[in-house]
C-alpha atoms as a printed R data frame, in Angstrom:
    type eleno elety resid chain resno       x       y       z
1   ATOM     1    CA   MET     A     1   0.000   0.000   0.000
2   ATOM     2    CA   ARG     A     2   2.709   2.349   0.839
3   ATOM     3    CA   GLN     A     3   4.398   1.592  -2.412
4   ATOM     4    CA   ARG     A     4   1.158   2.219  -4.222
5   ATOM     5    CA   ALA     A     5   0.700   5.464  -2.409
6   ATOM     6    CA   GLU     A     6   4.225   6.474  -3.345
7   ATOM     7    CA   GLU     A     7   3.565   5.419  -6.889
8   ATOM     8    CA   ARG     A     8   0.386   7.453  -6.979
9   ATOM     9    CA   GLN     A     9   2.156  10.377  -5.428
10  ATOM    10    CA   HIS     A    10   4.912  10.052  -8.018
11  ATOM    11    CA   GLN     A    11   2.328   9.810 -10.776
12  ATOM    12    CA   ALA     A    12   0.493  12.804  -9.317
13  ATOM    13    CA   GLU     A    13   3.744  14.788  -9.161
14  ATOM    14    CA   THR     A    14   4.571  13.786 -12.736
15  ATOM    15    CA   ARG     A    15   1.058  14.625 -13.805
16  ATOM    16    CA   GLY     A    16   1.310  17.923 -11.889
17  ATOM    17    CA   GLU     A    17   4.568  18.758 -13.680
18  ATOM    18    CA   GLU     A    18   2.968  17.870 -17.002
19  ATOM    19    CA   LEU     A    19  -0.019  20.062 -16.163
20  ATOM    20    CA   MET     A    20   2.262  22.918 -15.079
21  ATOM    21    CA   SER     A    21   4.194  22.559 -18.332
22  ATOM    22    CA   ALA     A    22   0.924  22.539 -20.270
23  ATOM    23    CA   VAL     A    23  -0.268  25.610 -18.329
24  ATOM    24    CA   ALA     A    24   3.030  27.392 -19.145
25  ATOM    25    CA   LYS     A    25   2.585  26.534 -22.816
26  ATOM    26    CA   VAL     A    26  -1.007  27.792 -22.723
27  ATOM    27    CA   GLU     A    27   0.134  31.006 -21.030
28  ATOM    28    CA   THR     A    28   2.871  31.504 -23.646
29  ATOM    29    CA   THR     A    29   0.385  30.830 -26.423
30  ATOM    30    CA   LEU     A    30  -2.077  33.245 -24.824
31  ATOM    31    CA   GLU     A    31   0.621  35.933 -24.586
32  ATOM    32    CA   ASP     A    32   1.543  35.313 -28.230
33  ATOM    33    CA   MET     A    33  -2.117  35.594 -29.232
34  ATOM    34    CA   GLN     A    34  -2.537  38.822 -27.239
35  ATOM    35    CA   SER     A    35   0.574  40.242 -28.863
36  ATOM    36    CA   HIS     A    36  -0.718  39.208 -32.277
37  ATOM    37    CA   GLN     A    37  -4.132  40.725 -31.501
38  ATOM    38    CA   LEU     A    38  -2.459  43.976 -30.463
39  ATOM    39    CA   ARG     A    39  -0.555  44.060 -33.778
40  ATOM    40    CA   LEU     A    40  -3.808  43.373 -35.625
41  ATOM    41    CA   ASP     A    41  -5.565  46.166 -33.723
42  ATOM    42    CA   ASN     A    42  -2.733  48.578 -34.535
43  ATOM    43    CA   ALA     A    43  -2.790  47.529 -38.183
44  ATOM    44    CA   GLU     A    44  -6.563  48.107 -38.309
45  ATOM    45    CA   LYS     A    45  -6.129  51.569 -36.759
46  ATOM    46    CA   ALA     A    46  -3.429  52.385 -39.293
47  ATOM    47    CA   GLN     A    47  -5.653  51.134 -42.112
48  ATOM    48    CA   ARG     A    48  -8.581  53.270 -40.913
49  ATOM    49    CA   ALA     A    49  -6.273  56.303 -40.673
50  ATOM    50    CA   THR     A    50  -4.982  55.640 -44.188
51  ATOM    51    CA   GLU     A    51  -8.517  55.243 -45.516
52  ATOM    52    CA   ALA     A    52  -9.474  58.550 -43.877
53  ATOM    53    CA   GLN     A    53  -6.467  60.243 -45.492
54  ATOM    54    CA   VAL     A    54  -7.399  58.779 -48.876
55  ATOM    55    CA   ALA     A    55 -10.966  60.025 -48.481
56  ATOM    56    CA   ASP     A    56  -9.676  63.473 -47.512
57  ATOM    57    CA   LEU     A    57  -7.351  63.551 -50.523
58  ATOM    58    CA   ARG     A    58 -10.225  62.543 -52.794
59  ATOM    59    CA   GLN     A    59 -12.323  65.396 -51.409
60  ATOM    60    CA   GLN     A    60  -9.462  67.844 -51.917
61  ATOM    61    CA   THR     A    61  -8.949  66.593 -55.460
62  ATOM    62    CA   ALA     A    62 -12.654  66.947 -56.200
63  ATOM    63    CA   ARG     A    63 -12.629  70.452 -54.748
64  ATOM    64    CA   LEU     A    64  -9.408  71.541 -56.457
65  ATOM    65    CA   GLY     A    65 -10.107  69.948 -59.850
66  ATOM    66    CA   PRO     A    66 -12.458  72.703 -61.070
67  ATOM    67    CA   LYS     A    67 -10.121  75.393 -59.703
68  ATOM    68    CA   LEU     A    68  -7.224  73.834 -61.570
69  ATOM    69    CA   THR     A    69  -9.255  73.782 -64.781
70  ATOM    70    CA   GLU     A    70 -10.247  77.407 -64.207
71  ATOM    71    CA   THR     A    71  -6.629  78.380 -63.549
72  ATOM    72    CA   ARG     A    72  -5.458  76.595 -66.696
73  ATOM    73    CA   GLN     A    73  -8.107  78.407 -68.742
74  ATOM    74    CA   GLY     A    74  -7.105  81.714 -67.173
75  ATOM    75    CA   LEU     A    75  -3.470  81.090 -68.006
76  ATOM    76    CA   SER     A    76  -4.400  80.157 -71.557
77  ATOM    77    CA   ASP     A    77  -6.440  83.351 -71.929
78  ATOM    78    CA   THR     A    78  -3.627  85.446 -70.463
79  ATOM    79    CA   LYS     A    79  -1.131  83.808 -72.801
80  ATOM    80    CA   ALA     A    80  -3.335  84.596 -75.802
81  ATOM    81    CA   LYS     A    81  -3.753  88.218 -74.683
82  ATOM    82    CA   LEU     A    82  -0.014  88.608 -74.118
83  ATOM    83    CA   LYS     A    83   0.725  87.091 -77.503
84  ATOM    84    CA   GLN     A    84  -1.726  89.468 -79.166
85  ATOM    85    CA   ARG     A    85  -0.242  92.453 -77.308
86  ATOM    86    CA   LEU     A    86   3.264  91.373 -78.286
87  ATOM    87    CA   GLU     A    87   2.208  91.205 -81.913
88  ATOM    88    CA   GLU     A    88   0.681  94.690 -81.639
89  ATOM    89    CA   LEU     A    89   3.824  96.091 -80.030
90  ATOM    90    CA   SER     A    90   6.030  94.366 -82.588
91  ATOM    91    CA   SER     A    91   3.961  95.781 -85.444
92  ATOM    92    CA   ASP     A    92   4.067  99.258 -83.890
93  ATOM    93    CA   LEU     A    93   7.833  99.013 -83.442
94  ATOM    94    CA   HIS     A    94   8.321  97.921 -87.040
95  ATOM    95    CA   GLN     A    95   6.192 100.855 -88.197
96  ATOM    96    CA   ARG     A    96   8.200 103.308 -86.090
97  ATOM    97    CA   VAL     A    97  11.457 101.881 -87.405
98  ATOM    98    CA   ALA     A    98  10.138 102.205 -90.962
99  ATOM    99    CA   ASP     A    99   9.068 105.809 -90.277
100 ATOM   100    CA   LEU     A   100  12.477 106.677 -88.798
101 ATOM   101    CA   ASP     A   101  14.214 104.928 -91.675
102 ATOM   102    CA   ALA     A   102  12.178 106.980 -94.149
103 ATOM   103    CA   LYS     A   103  13.018 110.175 -92.280
104 ATOM   104    CA   VAL     A   104  16.705 109.312 -92.030
105 ATOM   105    CA   GLY     A   105  16.740 108.076 -95.621
106 ATOM   106    CA   GLY     A   106  15.167 111.369 -96.766
107 ATOM   107    CA   ALA     A   107  17.651 113.369 -94.744
108 ATOM   108    CA   LEU     A   108  20.642 111.422 -96.036
109 ATOM   109    CA   PRO     A   109  21.050 113.392 -99.293
110 ATOM   110    CA   GLN     A   110  20.795 116.605 -97.277
111 ATOM   111    CA   LEU     A   111  23.447 115.318 -94.873
112 ATOM   112    CA   GLU     A   112  25.681 114.405 -97.788
113 ATOM   113    CA   ASP     A   113  25.238 117.879 -99.276
114 ATOM   114    CA   LEU     A   114  25.956 119.408 -95.855
115 ATOM   115    CA   ASN     A   115  29.032 117.223 -95.478
116 ATOM   116    CA   THR     A   116  30.243 118.280 -98.920
117 ATOM   117    CA   GLY     A   117  29.695 121.919 -97.980
118 ATOM   118    CA   VAL     A   118  31.591 121.474 -94.720
119 ATOM   119    CA   GLU     A   119  34.440 119.784 -96.597
120 ATOM   120    CA   GLU     A   120  34.615 122.627 -99.122
121 ATOM   121    CA   ALA     A   121  34.580 125.175 -96.295
122 ATOM   122    CA   ARG     A   122  37.405 123.314 -94.517
123 ATOM   123    CA   LYS     A   123  39.496 123.361 -97.703
124 ATOM   124    CA   ALA     A   124  38.791 127.054 -98.151
125 ATOM   125    CA   VAL     A   125  39.885 127.743 -94.570
126 ATOM   126    CA   GLU     A   126  43.078 125.731 -95.172
127 ATOM   127    CA   ARG     A   127  43.881 127.744 -98.306
128 ATOM   128    CA   ILE     A   128  43.332 130.948 -96.394
129 ATOM   129    CA   ASN     A   129  45.537 129.723 -93.597
130 ATOM   130    CA   ASP     A   130  48.226 128.688 -96.084
131 ATOM   131    CA   THR     A   131  48.445 132.161 -97.596
């Protein structure tokens, strides 16, 4: 009987150790699952935050799209107006240059005659100075 009791006690101790080992494994598994659940929760929060940012960006894009189109049209209109004004200024400048050229061209024979007269007067002064 004593031997049986010792055997039972030994079996109970062995069984107790096995149960303690199983409990430790369960606790480790539980901790791993809690850690995994925490990572999942954090990932879900990050996903919700990302989805909110995407929704916000879509709203901004929807709001800014028409403004961008309006700005592009405004720039196109301004470009056309500037091009037209440049053409007007260029035409005006060409006309002024042509007018000045005509005036200078008309005055050129007079300048040549004046230059000839000045040259003749210089020669006359030299002859007077030589005598």
